[in-house]
Every structure is written in structure tokens, then in C-alpha cells.
mmCIF file with all atom_site columns, C-alpha atoms and ligand atoms in Angstrom:
data_model
loop_
_atom_site.group_PDB
_atom_site.id
_atom_site.type_symbol
_atom_site.label_atom_id
_atom_site.label_alt_id
_atom_site.label_comp_id
_atom_site.label_asym_id
_atom_site.label_entity_id
_atom_site.label_seq_id
_atom_site.pdbx_PDB_ins_code
_atom_site.Cartn_x
_atom_site.Cartn_y
_atom_site.Cartn_z
_atom_site.occupancy
_atom_site.B_iso_or_equiv
_atom_site.pdbx_formal_charge
_atom_site.auth_seq_id
_atom_site.auth_comp_id
_atom_site.auth_asym_id
_atom_site.auth_atom_id
_atom_site.pdbx_PDB_model_num
ATOM   1   C CA . MET A 1 1   ? -34.445 11.311  -69.786 1.00 0.00 ? 1   MET A CA 1
ATOM   2   C CA . SER A 1 2   ? -36.815 13.274  -67.587 1.00 0.00 ? 2   SER A CA 1
ATOM   3   C CA . ALA A 1 3   ? -35.138 15.059  -64.681 1.00 0.00 ? 3   ALA A CA 1
ATOM   4   C CA . ASP A 1 4   ? -37.541 13.374  -62.219 1.00 0.00 ? 4   ASP A CA 1
ATOM   5   C CA . THR A 1 5   ? -35.979 9.977   -61.597 1.00 0.00 ? 5   THR A CA 1
ATOM   6   C CA . ILE A 1 6   ? -38.278 8.679   -58.824 1.00 0.00 ? 6   ILE A CA 1
ATOM   7   C CA . GLU A 1 7   ? -40.115 6.165   -61.039 1.00 0.00 ? 7   GLU A CA 1
ATOM   8   C CA . HIS A 1 8   ? -36.916 5.112   -62.873 1.00 0.00 ? 8   HIS A CA 1
ATOM   9   C CA . ASN A 1 9   ? -35.232 4.323   -59.547 1.00 0.00 ? 9   ASN A CA 1
ATOM   10  C CA . ARG A 1 10  ? -38.221 2.410   -58.148 1.00 0.00 ? 10  ARG A CA 1
ATOM   11  C CA . LYS A 1 11  ? -38.011 0.013   -61.111 1.00 0.00 ? 11  LYS A CA 1
ATOM   12  C CA . ARG A 1 12  ? -34.225 -0.297  -61.029 1.00 0.00 ? 12  ARG A CA 1
ATOM   13  C CA . PHE A 1 13  ? -33.374 -2.650  -58.230 1.00 0.00 ? 13  PHE A CA 1
ATOM   14  C CA . ASP A 1 14  ? -35.261 -5.544  -56.671 1.00 0.00 ? 14  ASP A CA 1
ATOM   15  C CA . PHE A 1 15  ? -34.758 -5.264  -52.917 1.00 0.00 ? 15  PHE A CA 1
ATOM   16  C CA . SER A 1 16  ? -36.872 -8.324  -52.108 1.00 0.00 ? 16  SER A CA 1
ATOM   17  C CA . GLY A 1 17  ? -35.177 -10.541 -49.530 1.00 0.00 ? 17  GLY A CA 1
ATOM   18  C CA . ILE A 1 18  ? -32.522 -7.875  -48.800 1.00 0.00 ? 18  ILE A CA 1
ATOM   19  C CA . LYS A 1 19  ? -32.361 -6.687  -45.181 1.00 0.00 ? 19  LYS A CA 1
ATOM   20  C CA . SER A 1 20  ? -29.583 -4.113  -45.585 1.00 0.00 ? 20  SER A CA 1
ATOM   21  C CA . ILE A 1 21  ? -27.464 -2.645  -48.360 1.00 0.00 ? 21  ILE A CA 1
ATOM   22  C CA . TRP A 1 22  ? -24.504 -0.257  -48.585 1.00 0.00 ? 22  TRP A CA 1
ATOM   23  C CA . LEU A 1 23  ? -25.039 3.237   -49.961 1.00 0.00 ? 23  LEU A CA 1
ATOM   24  C CA . PHE A 1 24  ? -22.039 5.361   -51.009 1.00 0.00 ? 24  PHE A CA 1
ATOM   25  C CA . GLY A 1 25  ? -22.378 9.136   -50.519 1.00 0.00 ? 25  GLY A CA 1
ATOM   26  C CA . TYR A 1 26  ? -19.938 11.550  -52.173 1.00 0.00 ? 26  TYR A CA 1
ATOM   27  C CA . GLY A 1 27  ? -21.882 14.838  -51.997 1.00 0.00 ? 27  GLY A CA 1
ATOM   28  C CA . SER A 1 28  ? -24.551 16.078  -49.600 1.00 0.00 ? 28  SER A CA 1
ATOM   29  C CA . LEU A 1 29  ? -25.176 12.482  -48.502 1.00 0.00 ? 29  LEU A CA 1
ATOM   30  C CA . ILE A 1 30  ? -21.876 12.699  -46.605 1.00 0.00 ? 30  ILE A CA 1
ATOM   31  C CA . TYR A 1 31  ? -22.921 15.568  -44.347 1.00 0.00 ? 31  TYR A CA 1
ATOM   32  C CA . LYS A 1 32  ? -26.719 15.777  -44.500 1.00 0.00 ? 32  LYS A CA 1
ATOM   33  C CA . VAL A 1 33  ? -27.666 12.432  -43.050 1.00 0.00 ? 33  VAL A CA 1
ATOM   34  C CA . ASP A 1 34  ? -31.446 12.781  -42.809 1.00 0.00 ? 34  ASP A CA 1
ATOM   35  C CA . PHE A 1 35  ? -32.036 9.011   -42.971 1.00 0.00 ? 35  PHE A CA 1
ATOM   36  C CA . PRO A 1 36  ? -31.557 6.169   -40.522 1.00 0.00 ? 36  PRO A CA 1
ATOM   37  C CA . PHE A 1 37  ? -28.536 3.908   -40.982 1.00 0.00 ? 37  PHE A CA 1
ATOM   38  C CA . LEU A 1 38  ? -27.232 0.744   -39.341 1.00 0.00 ? 38  LEU A CA 1
ATOM   39  C CA . GLU A 1 39  ? -23.523 1.490   -39.732 1.00 0.00 ? 39  GLU A CA 1
ATOM   40  C CA . GLN A 1 40  ? -21.283 4.054   -41.424 1.00 0.00 ? 40  GLN A CA 1
ATOM   41  C CA . ARG A 1 41  ? -17.721 3.775   -42.707 1.00 0.00 ? 41  ARG A CA 1
ATOM   42  C CA . PRO A 1 42  ? -15.415 6.062   -44.705 1.00 0.00 ? 42  PRO A CA 1
ATOM   43  C CA . ALA A 1 43  ? -15.000 4.463   -48.127 1.00 0.00 ? 43  ALA A CA 1
ATOM   44  C CA . SER A 1 44  ? -14.005 5.133   -51.724 1.00 0.00 ? 44  SER A CA 1
ATOM   45  C CA . ILE A 1 45  ? -14.978 4.090   -55.225 1.00 0.00 ? 45  ILE A CA 1
ATOM   46  C CA . GLN A 1 46  ? -12.644 3.694   -58.191 1.00 0.00 ? 46  GLN A CA 1
ATOM   47  C CA . GLY A 1 47  ? -12.859 5.247   -61.647 1.00 0.00 ? 47  GLY A CA 1
ATOM   48  C CA . TRP A 1 48  ? -14.995 8.277   -60.821 1.00 0.00 ? 48  TRP A CA 1
ATOM   49  C CA . VAL A 1 49  ? -14.406 11.956  -60.072 1.00 0.00 ? 49  VAL A CA 1
ATOM   50  C CA . ARG A 1 50  ? -16.727 14.405  -58.309 1.00 0.00 ? 50  ARG A CA 1
ATOM   51  C CA . ARG A 1 51  ? -17.820 17.377  -60.425 1.00 0.00 ? 51  ARG A CA 1
ATOM   52  C CA . PHE A 1 52  ? -20.221 20.301  -59.871 1.00 0.00 ? 52  PHE A CA 1
ATOM   53  C CA . TRP A 1 53  ? -21.827 19.582  -63.236 1.00 0.00 ? 53  TRP A CA 1
ATOM   54  C CA . GLN A 1 54  ? -25.433 18.940  -62.207 1.00 0.00 ? 54  GLN A CA 1
ATOM   55  C CA . ALA A 1 55  ? -28.089 21.655  -61.881 1.00 0.00 ? 55  ALA A CA 1
ATOM   56  C CA . SER A 1 56  ? -30.152 21.888  -58.713 1.00 0.00 ? 56  SER A CA 1
ATOM   57  C CA . HIS A 1 57  ? -33.647 23.288  -59.239 1.00 0.00 ? 57  HIS A CA 1
ATOM   58  C CA . ASP A 1 58  ? -35.203 21.758  -56.148 1.00 0.00 ? 58  ASP A CA 1
ATOM   59  C CA . HIS A 1 59  ? -32.649 21.975  -53.310 1.00 0.00 ? 59  HIS A CA 1
ATOM   60  C CA . ARG A 1 60  ? -29.920 24.579  -53.855 1.00 0.00 ? 60  ARG A CA 1
ATOM   61  C CA . GLY A 1 61  ? -31.492 26.675  -56.585 1.00 0.00 ? 61  GLY A CA 1
ATOM   62  C CA . THR A 1 62  ? -34.761 27.228  -58.423 1.00 0.00 ? 62  THR A CA 1
ATOM   63  C CA . ALA A 1 63  ? -36.061 26.620  -61.951 1.00 0.00 ? 63  ALA A CA 1
ATOM   64  C CA . GLU A 1 64  ? -35.279 30.275  -62.788 1.00 0.00 ? 64  GLU A CA 1
ATOM   65  C CA . ALA A 1 65  ? -31.859 30.370  -61.095 1.00 0.00 ? 65  ALA A CA 1
ATOM   66  C CA . PRO A 1 66  ? -30.501 26.828  -60.723 1.00 0.00 ? 66  PRO A CA 1
ATOM   67  C CA . GLY A 1 67  ? -27.640 26.022  -58.418 1.00 0.00 ? 67  GLY A CA 1
ATOM   68  C CA . ARG A 1 68  ? -24.850 23.535  -59.103 1.00 0.00 ? 68  ARG A CA 1
ATOM   69  C CA . VAL A 1 69  ? -24.369 20.300  -57.175 1.00 0.00 ? 69  VAL A CA 1
ATOM   70  C CA . VAL A 1 70  ? -22.101 17.318  -57.610 1.00 0.00 ? 70  VAL A CA 1
ATOM   71  C CA . THR A 1 71  ? -22.360 14.237  -59.747 1.00 0.00 ? 71  THR A CA 1
ATOM   72  C CA . LEU A 1 72  ? -19.754 11.643  -60.709 1.00 0.00 ? 72  LEU A CA 1
ATOM   73  C CA . ILE A 1 73  ? -17.918 11.554  -64.034 1.00 0.00 ? 73  ILE A CA 1
ATOM   74  C CA . GLU A 1 74  ? -16.022 8.486   -65.216 1.00 0.00 ? 74  GLU A CA 1
ATOM   75  C CA . GLN A 1 75  ? -12.243 8.855   -65.152 1.00 0.00 ? 75  GLN A CA 1
ATOM   76  C CA . PRO A 1 76  ? -10.102 5.719   -65.330 1.00 0.00 ? 76  PRO A CA 1
ATOM   77  C CA . GLY A 1 77  ? -7.675  5.485   -62.400 1.00 0.00 ? 77  GLY A CA 1
ATOM   78  C CA . ALA A 1 78  ? -9.444  8.118   -60.275 1.00 0.00 ? 78  ALA A CA 1
ATOM   79  C CA . VAL A 1 79  ? -10.481 7.489   -56.687 1.00 0.00 ? 79  VAL A CA 1
ATOM   80  C CA . CYS A 1 80  ? -13.438 9.287   -55.068 1.00 0.00 ? 80  CYS A CA 1
ATOM   81  C CA . LYS A 1 81  ? -13.645 9.230   -51.286 1.00 0.00 ? 81  LYS A CA 1
ATOM   82  C CA . GLY A 1 82  ? -16.920 9.475   -49.412 1.00 0.00 ? 82  GLY A CA 1
ATOM   83  C CA . MET A 1 83  ? -19.016 7.887   -46.703 1.00 0.00 ? 83  MET A CA 1
ATOM   84  C CA . ALA A 1 84  ? -20.663 4.476   -46.891 1.00 0.00 ? 84  ALA A CA 1
ATOM   85  C CA . PHE A 1 85  ? -23.855 3.835   -44.946 1.00 0.00 ? 85  PHE A CA 1
ATOM   86  C CA . ARG A 1 86  ? -25.416 0.425   -44.411 1.00 0.00 ? 86  ARG A CA 1
ATOM   87  C CA . VAL A 1 87  ? -29.133 1.075   -44.701 1.00 0.00 ? 87  VAL A CA 1
ATOM   88  C CA . SER A 1 88  ? -32.423 -0.744  -44.811 1.00 0.00 ? 88  SER A CA 1
ATOM   89  C CA . PRO A 1 89  ? -33.922 -0.766  -48.345 1.00 0.00 ? 89  PRO A CA 1
ATOM   90  C CA . SER A 1 90  ? -36.883 1.284   -47.064 1.00 0.00 ? 90  SER A CA 1
ATOM   91  C CA . VAL A 1 91  ? -34.498 4.275   -46.802 1.00 0.00 ? 91  VAL A CA 1
ATOM   92  C CA . PHE A 1 92  ? -34.574 4.553   -50.601 1.00 0.00 ? 92  PHE A CA 1
ATOM   93  C CA . GLU A 1 93  ? -38.246 5.596   -50.488 1.00 0.00 ? 93  GLU A CA 1
ATOM   94  C CA . HIS A 1 94  ? -37.005 8.866   -48.937 1.00 0.00 ? 94  HIS A CA 1
ATOM   95  C CA . LEU A 1 95  ? -33.686 9.123   -50.789 1.00 0.00 ? 95  LEU A CA 1
ATOM   96  C CA . ASP A 1 96  ? -35.227 8.580   -54.241 1.00 0.00 ? 96  ASP A CA 1
ATOM   97  C CA . VAL A 1 97  ? -37.359 11.676  -53.584 1.00 0.00 ? 97  VAL A CA 1
ATOM   98  C CA . ARG A 1 98  ? -34.420 13.671  -52.225 1.00 0.00 ? 98  ARG A CA 1
ATOM   99  C CA . GLU A 1 99  ? -32.229 12.728  -55.235 1.00 0.00 ? 99  GLU A CA 1
ATOM   100 C CA . LYS A 1 100 ? -35.020 12.966  -57.824 1.00 0.00 ? 100 LYS A CA 1
ATOM   101 C CA . ASN A 1 101 ? -33.549 15.770  -59.929 1.00 0.00 ? 101 ASN A CA 1
ATOM   102 C CA . GLY A 1 102 ? -31.688 13.506  -62.351 1.00 0.00 ? 102 GLY A CA 1
ATOM   103 C CA . TYR A 1 103 ? -29.923 10.955  -60.130 1.00 0.00 ? 103 TYR A CA 1
ATOM   104 C CA . LEU A 1 104 ? -30.153 7.211   -60.837 1.00 0.00 ? 104 LEU A CA 1
ATOM   105 C CA . ARG A 1 105 ? -28.968 4.473   -58.494 1.00 0.00 ? 105 ARG A CA 1
ATOM   106 C CA . PHE A 1 106 ? -26.046 2.431   -59.811 1.00 0.00 ? 106 PHE A CA 1
ATOM   107 C CA . SER A 1 107 ? -24.374 -0.618  -58.329 1.00 0.00 ? 107 SER A CA 1
ATOM   108 C CA . THR A 1 108 ? -20.672 -0.221  -57.563 1.00 0.00 ? 108 THR A CA 1
ATOM   109 C CA . THR A 1 109 ? -17.844 -1.741  -55.534 1.00 0.00 ? 109 THR A CA 1
ATOM   110 C CA . LEU A 1 110 ? -16.955 0.171   -52.349 1.00 0.00 ? 110 LEU A CA 1
ATOM   111 C CA . THR A 1 111 ? -13.523 -0.017  -50.735 1.00 0.00 ? 111 THR A CA 1
ATOM   112 C CA . PHE A 1 112 ? -13.628 0.685   -46.999 1.00 0.00 ? 112 PHE A CA 1
ATOM   113 C CA . GLU A 1 113 ? -10.852 2.843   -45.524 1.00 0.00 ? 113 GLU A CA 1
ATOM   114 C CA . SER A 1 114 ? -10.578 0.245   -42.759 1.00 0.00 ? 114 SER A CA 1
ATOM   115 C CA . GLY A 1 115 ? -10.018 -2.496  -45.389 1.00 0.00 ? 115 GLY A CA 1
ATOM   116 C CA . GLY A 1 116 ? -12.281 -4.786  -47.373 1.00 0.00 ? 116 GLY A CA 1
ATOM   117 C CA . HIS A 1 117 ? -14.853 -4.320  -50.110 1.00 0.00 ? 117 HIS A CA 1
ATOM   118 C CA . ALA A 1 118 ? -18.595 -4.545  -50.553 1.00 0.00 ? 118 ALA A CA 1
ATOM   119 C CA . GLU A 1 119 ? -21.118 -3.984  -53.320 1.00 0.00 ? 119 GLU A CA 1
ATOM   120 C CA . GLY A 1 120 ? -23.268 -0.920  -52.807 1.00 0.00 ? 120 GLY A CA 1
ATOM   121 C CA . LEU A 1 121 ? -25.441 1.685   -54.490 1.00 0.00 ? 121 LEU A CA 1
ATOM   122 C CA . VAL A 1 122 ? -24.497 5.211   -55.511 1.00 0.00 ? 122 VAL A CA 1
ATOM   123 C CA . TYR A 1 123 ? -26.641 8.015   -56.964 1.00 0.00 ? 123 TYR A CA 1
ATOM   124 C CA . ILE A 1 124 ? -25.206 9.381   -60.210 1.00 0.00 ? 124 ILE A CA 1
ATOM   125 C CA . ALA A 1 125 ? -26.689 12.058  -62.473 1.00 0.00 ? 125 ALA A CA 1
ATOM   126 C CA . THR A 1 126 ? -25.579 10.958  -65.925 1.00 0.00 ? 126 THR A CA 1
ATOM   127 C CA . GLU A 1 127 ? -25.037 13.202  -68.950 1.00 0.00 ? 127 GLU A CA 1
ATOM   128 C CA . ASP A 1 128 ? -28.386 12.280  -70.505 1.00 0.00 ? 128 ASP A CA 1
ATOM   129 C CA . ASN A 1 129 ? -30.498 13.783  -67.703 1.00 0.00 ? 129 ASN A CA 1
ATOM   130 C CA . GLU A 1 130 ? -32.235 17.096  -68.362 1.00 0.00 ? 130 GLU A CA 1
ATOM   131 C CA . ALA A 1 131 ? -30.539 18.854  -65.426 1.00 0.00 ? 131 ALA A CA 1
ATOM   132 C CA . PHE A 1 132 ? -26.992 17.955  -66.519 1.00 0.00 ? 132 PHE A CA 1
ATOM   133 C CA . LEU A 1 133 ? -24.963 21.128  -67.118 1.00 0.00 ? 133 LEU A CA 1
ATOM   134 C CA . GLY A 1 134 ? -21.506 19.705  -67.754 1.00 0.00 ? 134 GLY A CA 1
ATOM   135 C CA . HIS A 1 135 ? -18.127 21.368  -67.667 1.00 0.00 ? 135 HIS A CA 1
ATOM   136 C CA . ALA A 1 136 ? -17.599 25.057  -66.955 1.00 0.00 ? 136 ALA A CA 1
ATOM   137 C CA . PRO A 1 137 ? -14.535 26.911  -65.665 1.00 0.00 ? 137 PRO A CA 1
ATOM   138 C CA . GLU A 1 138 ? -14.331 26.638  -61.864 1.00 0.00 ? 138 GLU A CA 1
ATOM   139 C CA . ALA A 1 139 ? -14.520 30.457  -61.480 1.00 0.00 ? 139 ALA A CA 1
ATOM   140 C CA . ASP A 1 140 ? -17.825 30.446  -63.426 1.00 0.00 ? 140 ASP A CA 1
ATOM   141 C CA . ILE A 1 141 ? -19.173 27.578  -61.316 1.00 0.00 ? 141 ILE A CA 1
ATOM   142 C CA . ALA A 1 142 ? -18.250 29.554  -58.179 1.00 0.00 ? 142 ALA A CA 1
ATOM   143 C CA . ARG A 1 143 ? -20.098 32.639  -59.490 1.00 0.00 ? 143 ARG A CA 1
ATOM   144 C CA . GLN A 1 144 ? -23.244 30.553  -60.103 1.00 0.00 ? 144 GLN A CA 1
ATOM   145 C CA . ILE A 1 145 ? -22.993 28.927  -56.649 1.00 0.00 ? 145 ILE A CA 1
ATOM   146 C CA . ALA A 1 146 ? -22.448 32.302  -54.941 1.00 0.00 ? 146 ALA A CA 1
ATOM   147 C CA . THR A 1 147 ? -25.919 33.586  -55.851 1.00 0.00 ? 147 THR A CA 1
ATOM   148 C CA . ALA A 1 148 ? -28.076 30.439  -56.030 1.00 0.00 ? 148 ALA A CA 1
ATOM   149 C CA . VAL A 1 149 ? -30.490 29.675  -53.183 1.00 0.00 ? 149 VAL A CA 1
ATOM   150 C CA . GLY A 1 150 ? -33.165 26.980  -53.003 1.00 0.00 ? 150 GLY A CA 1
ATOM   151 C CA . PRO A 1 151 ? -35.524 25.291  -50.534 1.00 0.00 ? 151 PRO A CA 1
ATOM   152 C CA . SER A 1 152 ? -32.596 23.486  -48.837 1.00 0.00 ? 152 SER A CA 1
ATOM   153 C CA . GLY A 1 153 ? -30.635 26.725  -48.415 1.00 0.00 ? 153 GLY A CA 1
ATOM   154 C CA . PRO A 1 154 ? -27.814 28.606  -50.142 1.00 0.00 ? 154 PRO A CA 1
ATOM   155 C CA . ASN A 1 155 ? -25.806 26.750  -52.745 1.00 0.00 ? 155 ASN A CA 1
ATOM   156 C CA . SER A 1 156 ? -22.621 28.119  -51.110 1.00 0.00 ? 156 SER A CA 1
ATOM   157 C CA . GLU A 1 157 ? -23.509 26.274  -47.888 1.00 0.00 ? 157 GLU A CA 1
ATOM   158 C CA . TYR A 1 158 ? -23.664 22.981  -49.888 1.00 0.00 ? 158 TYR A CA 1
ATOM   159 C CA . LEU A 1 159 ? -20.194 23.727  -51.274 1.00 0.00 ? 159 LEU A CA 1
ATOM   160 C CA . PHE A 1 160 ? -18.622 24.776  -47.961 1.00 0.00 ? 160 PHE A CA 1
ATOM   161 C CA . ARG A 1 161 ? -20.077 21.862  -45.993 1.00 0.00 ? 161 ARG A CA 1
ATOM   162 C CA . LEU A 1 162 ? -18.937 19.410  -48.652 1.00 0.00 ? 162 LEU A CA 1
ATOM   163 C CA . ALA A 1 163 ? -15.416 20.909  -48.761 1.00 0.00 ? 163 ALA A CA 1
ATOM   164 C CA . ASP A 1 164 ? -15.141 20.628  -44.947 1.00 0.00 ? 164 ASP A CA 1
ATOM   165 C CA . SER A 1 165 ? -16.353 17.018  -45.050 1.00 0.00 ? 165 SER A CA 1
ATOM   166 C CA . LEU A 1 166 ? -13.834 16.136  -47.765 1.00 0.00 ? 166 LEU A CA 1
ATOM   167 C CA . ARG A 1 167 ? -10.990 17.608  -45.708 1.00 0.00 ? 167 ARG A CA 1
ATOM   168 C CA . THR A 1 168 ? -12.113 15.439  -42.770 1.00 0.00 ? 168 THR A CA 1
ATOM   169 C CA . LEU A 1 169 ? -12.192 12.371  -45.032 1.00 0.00 ? 169 LEU A CA 1
ATOM   170 C CA . GLY A 1 170 ? -8.809  13.223  -46.576 1.00 0.00 ? 170 GLY A CA 1
ATOM   171 C CA . ASP A 1 171 ? -10.148 13.502  -50.118 1.00 0.00 ? 171 ASP A CA 1
ATOM   172 C CA . GLU A 1 172 ? -7.929  15.830  -52.136 1.00 0.00 ? 172 GLU A CA 1
ATOM   173 C CA . CYS A 1 173 ? -10.726 16.942  -54.461 1.00 0.00 ? 173 CYS A CA 1
ATOM   174 C CA . THR A 1 174 ? -8.932  19.759  -56.277 1.00 0.00 ? 174 THR A CA 1
ATOM   175 C CA . HIS A 1 175 ? -12.115 20.651  -58.203 1.00 0.00 ? 175 HIS A CA 1
ATOM   176 C CA . THR A 1 176 ? -14.191 21.265  -55.028 1.00 0.00 ? 176 THR A CA 1
ATOM   177 C CA . PHE A 1 177 ? -11.342 23.095  -53.297 1.00 0.00 ? 177 PHE A CA 1
ATOM   178 C CA . ALA A 1 178 ? -10.720 25.346  -56.330 1.00 0.00 ? 178 ALA A CA 1
ATOM   179 C CA . ILE A 1 179 ? -14.389 26.401  -56.372 1.00 0.00 ? 179 ILE A CA 1
ATOM   180 C CA . GLU A 1 180 ? -14.265 26.939  -52.594 1.00 0.00 ? 180 GLU A CA 1
ATOM   181 C CA . ALA A 1 181 ? -11.197 29.195  -53.006 1.00 0.00 ? 181 ALA A CA 1
ATOM   182 C CA . CYS A 1 182 ? -12.950 31.284  -55.693 1.00 0.00 ? 182 CYS A CA 1
ATOM   183 C CA . LEU A 1 183 ? -16.023 31.680  -53.475 1.00 0.00 ? 183 LEU A CA 1
ATOM   184 C CA . LYS A 1 184 ? -13.947 32.729  -50.455 1.00 0.00 ? 184 LYS A CA 1
ATOM   185 C CA . LYS A 1 185 ? -11.942 35.195  -52.544 1.00 0.00 ? 185 LYS A CA 1
ATOM   186 C CA . ASN A 1 186 ? -15.077 36.933  -53.792 1.00 0.00 ? 186 ASN A CA 1
ATOM   187 C CA . SER A 1 187 ? -17.063 36.948  -50.548 1.00 0.00 ? 187 SER A CA 1
HETATM 188 C C1 . LIG B 2 .   ? -24.400 12.075  -52.986 1.00 0.00 ? 1   LIG B C1 1
HETATM 189 O O1 . LIG B 2 .   ? -24.230 12.865  -52.061 1.00 0.00 ? 1   LIG B O1 1
HETATM 190 O O2 . LIG B 2 .   ? -23.904 10.918  -52.922 1.00 0.00 ? 1   LIG B O2 1
HETATM 191 C C2 . LIG B 2 .   ? -25.219 12.411  -54.180 1.00 0.00 ? 1   LIG B C2 1
HETATM 192 C C3 . LIG B 2 .   ? -25.201 13.844  -54.567 1.00 0.00 ? 1   LIG B C3 1
HETATM 193 C C4 . LIG B 2 .   ? -25.806 14.796  -53.583 1.00 0.00 ? 1   LIG B C4 1
HETATM 194 O O3 . LIG B 2 .   ? -26.917 14.536  -53.077 1.00 0.00 ? 1   LIG B O3 1
HETATM 195 O O4 . LIG B 2 .   ? -25.207 15.826  -53.283 1.00 0.00 ? 1   LIG B O4 1
#
């Protein structure tokens, strides 16, 4: 599949008649909230883990020197914490452009930290997208992140801001924290 997912996402979900919908953010959508929302709540989704396995050519790296950003990988029994935003469907006109480098919108069940569930959408970059990099040792991922810079800023800033947000949310994401530790050790 082409790395540019804008057209795929536009065809994916019929928002007609829908006034608001939940969006689950587990990466930069937690801390870079450049879209209007009606409500936000800490939440989690089941069966997925966060991994720095997706290349960023357009935000935190370039075509020549891609950065690494997070996607979700299926893992039965896992819980991924993040932030849920209730948004108007028009917000996806902006977010589909922001998340265009390989991310597709999927429907999923959100569990709110305050209790209760709702159906929502989450952007996932699946293995079949052209920018998918896959597994690498965390020390190697940290080395790539340390030098990558793109139009949205240094890749290390993405990592550090995400790690801080996850601590605030109480997500014990050992993968993110291991990469953070490698980056801090070598800086
Ligand atoms: C997300 O934050 O939910 C998607 C991945 C990203 O934009 O970092």
C-alpha cells in the first residue's frame, strides 16, 4: 500500500449523520493537540502495544534520513494507555493529512480510565505500508531517533514528549522508556 493514506482514509468511514466521534491517541496525538475537541478523557485499548516501528519522512525525519515514530502492534492481553478525544468528524480532514504517512483509521473499543466504554477510531500504520520499518533493537532505534530531524522538529523531542505524557498517564511502556534511557545515556 502507498505510504500516502489520505485517499484510503477518506473512503474508509461514512461520517454522515454523526455529530461527534471518539478518537484514541497513543503517540503524538496525546501531546500535540492541534485540533479542536469537545471533550478529552484518559483511556486505553486492549490487545495492542506501542512500538517505534514506523518511519517518519514528513514530520520527524526526511526521505533521506527518516525518523521513527510509533504505531500499534497486535499483542493479545496487552493494554495501551492514551488519550481519547471526542471530536467532530470534520477534524479528520486535518488529521488524515497529519497522519498520511502510512496510518489508516480503524474502529476500536475504548475503555475510559473513569469507567465505561465507547467505540472510537485510532490511527494505525500496519505492516503492509511502505513506511513500516518493523522491529529493531531499542539501542538502534535510539541511535536513529538521536539524529533524525524533520519539518515538525527533532525526532528526540517526539520521543521525550511522548515518554513524559505516558508517565503522566501511568502507562508503563517499557519499550518507549528503554529508548528514552538510551537517548539520555548518549546525549
Ligand atoms: C497517535 O498519536 O495516535 C498516532 C501516531 C502519532 O501520530 O504519533
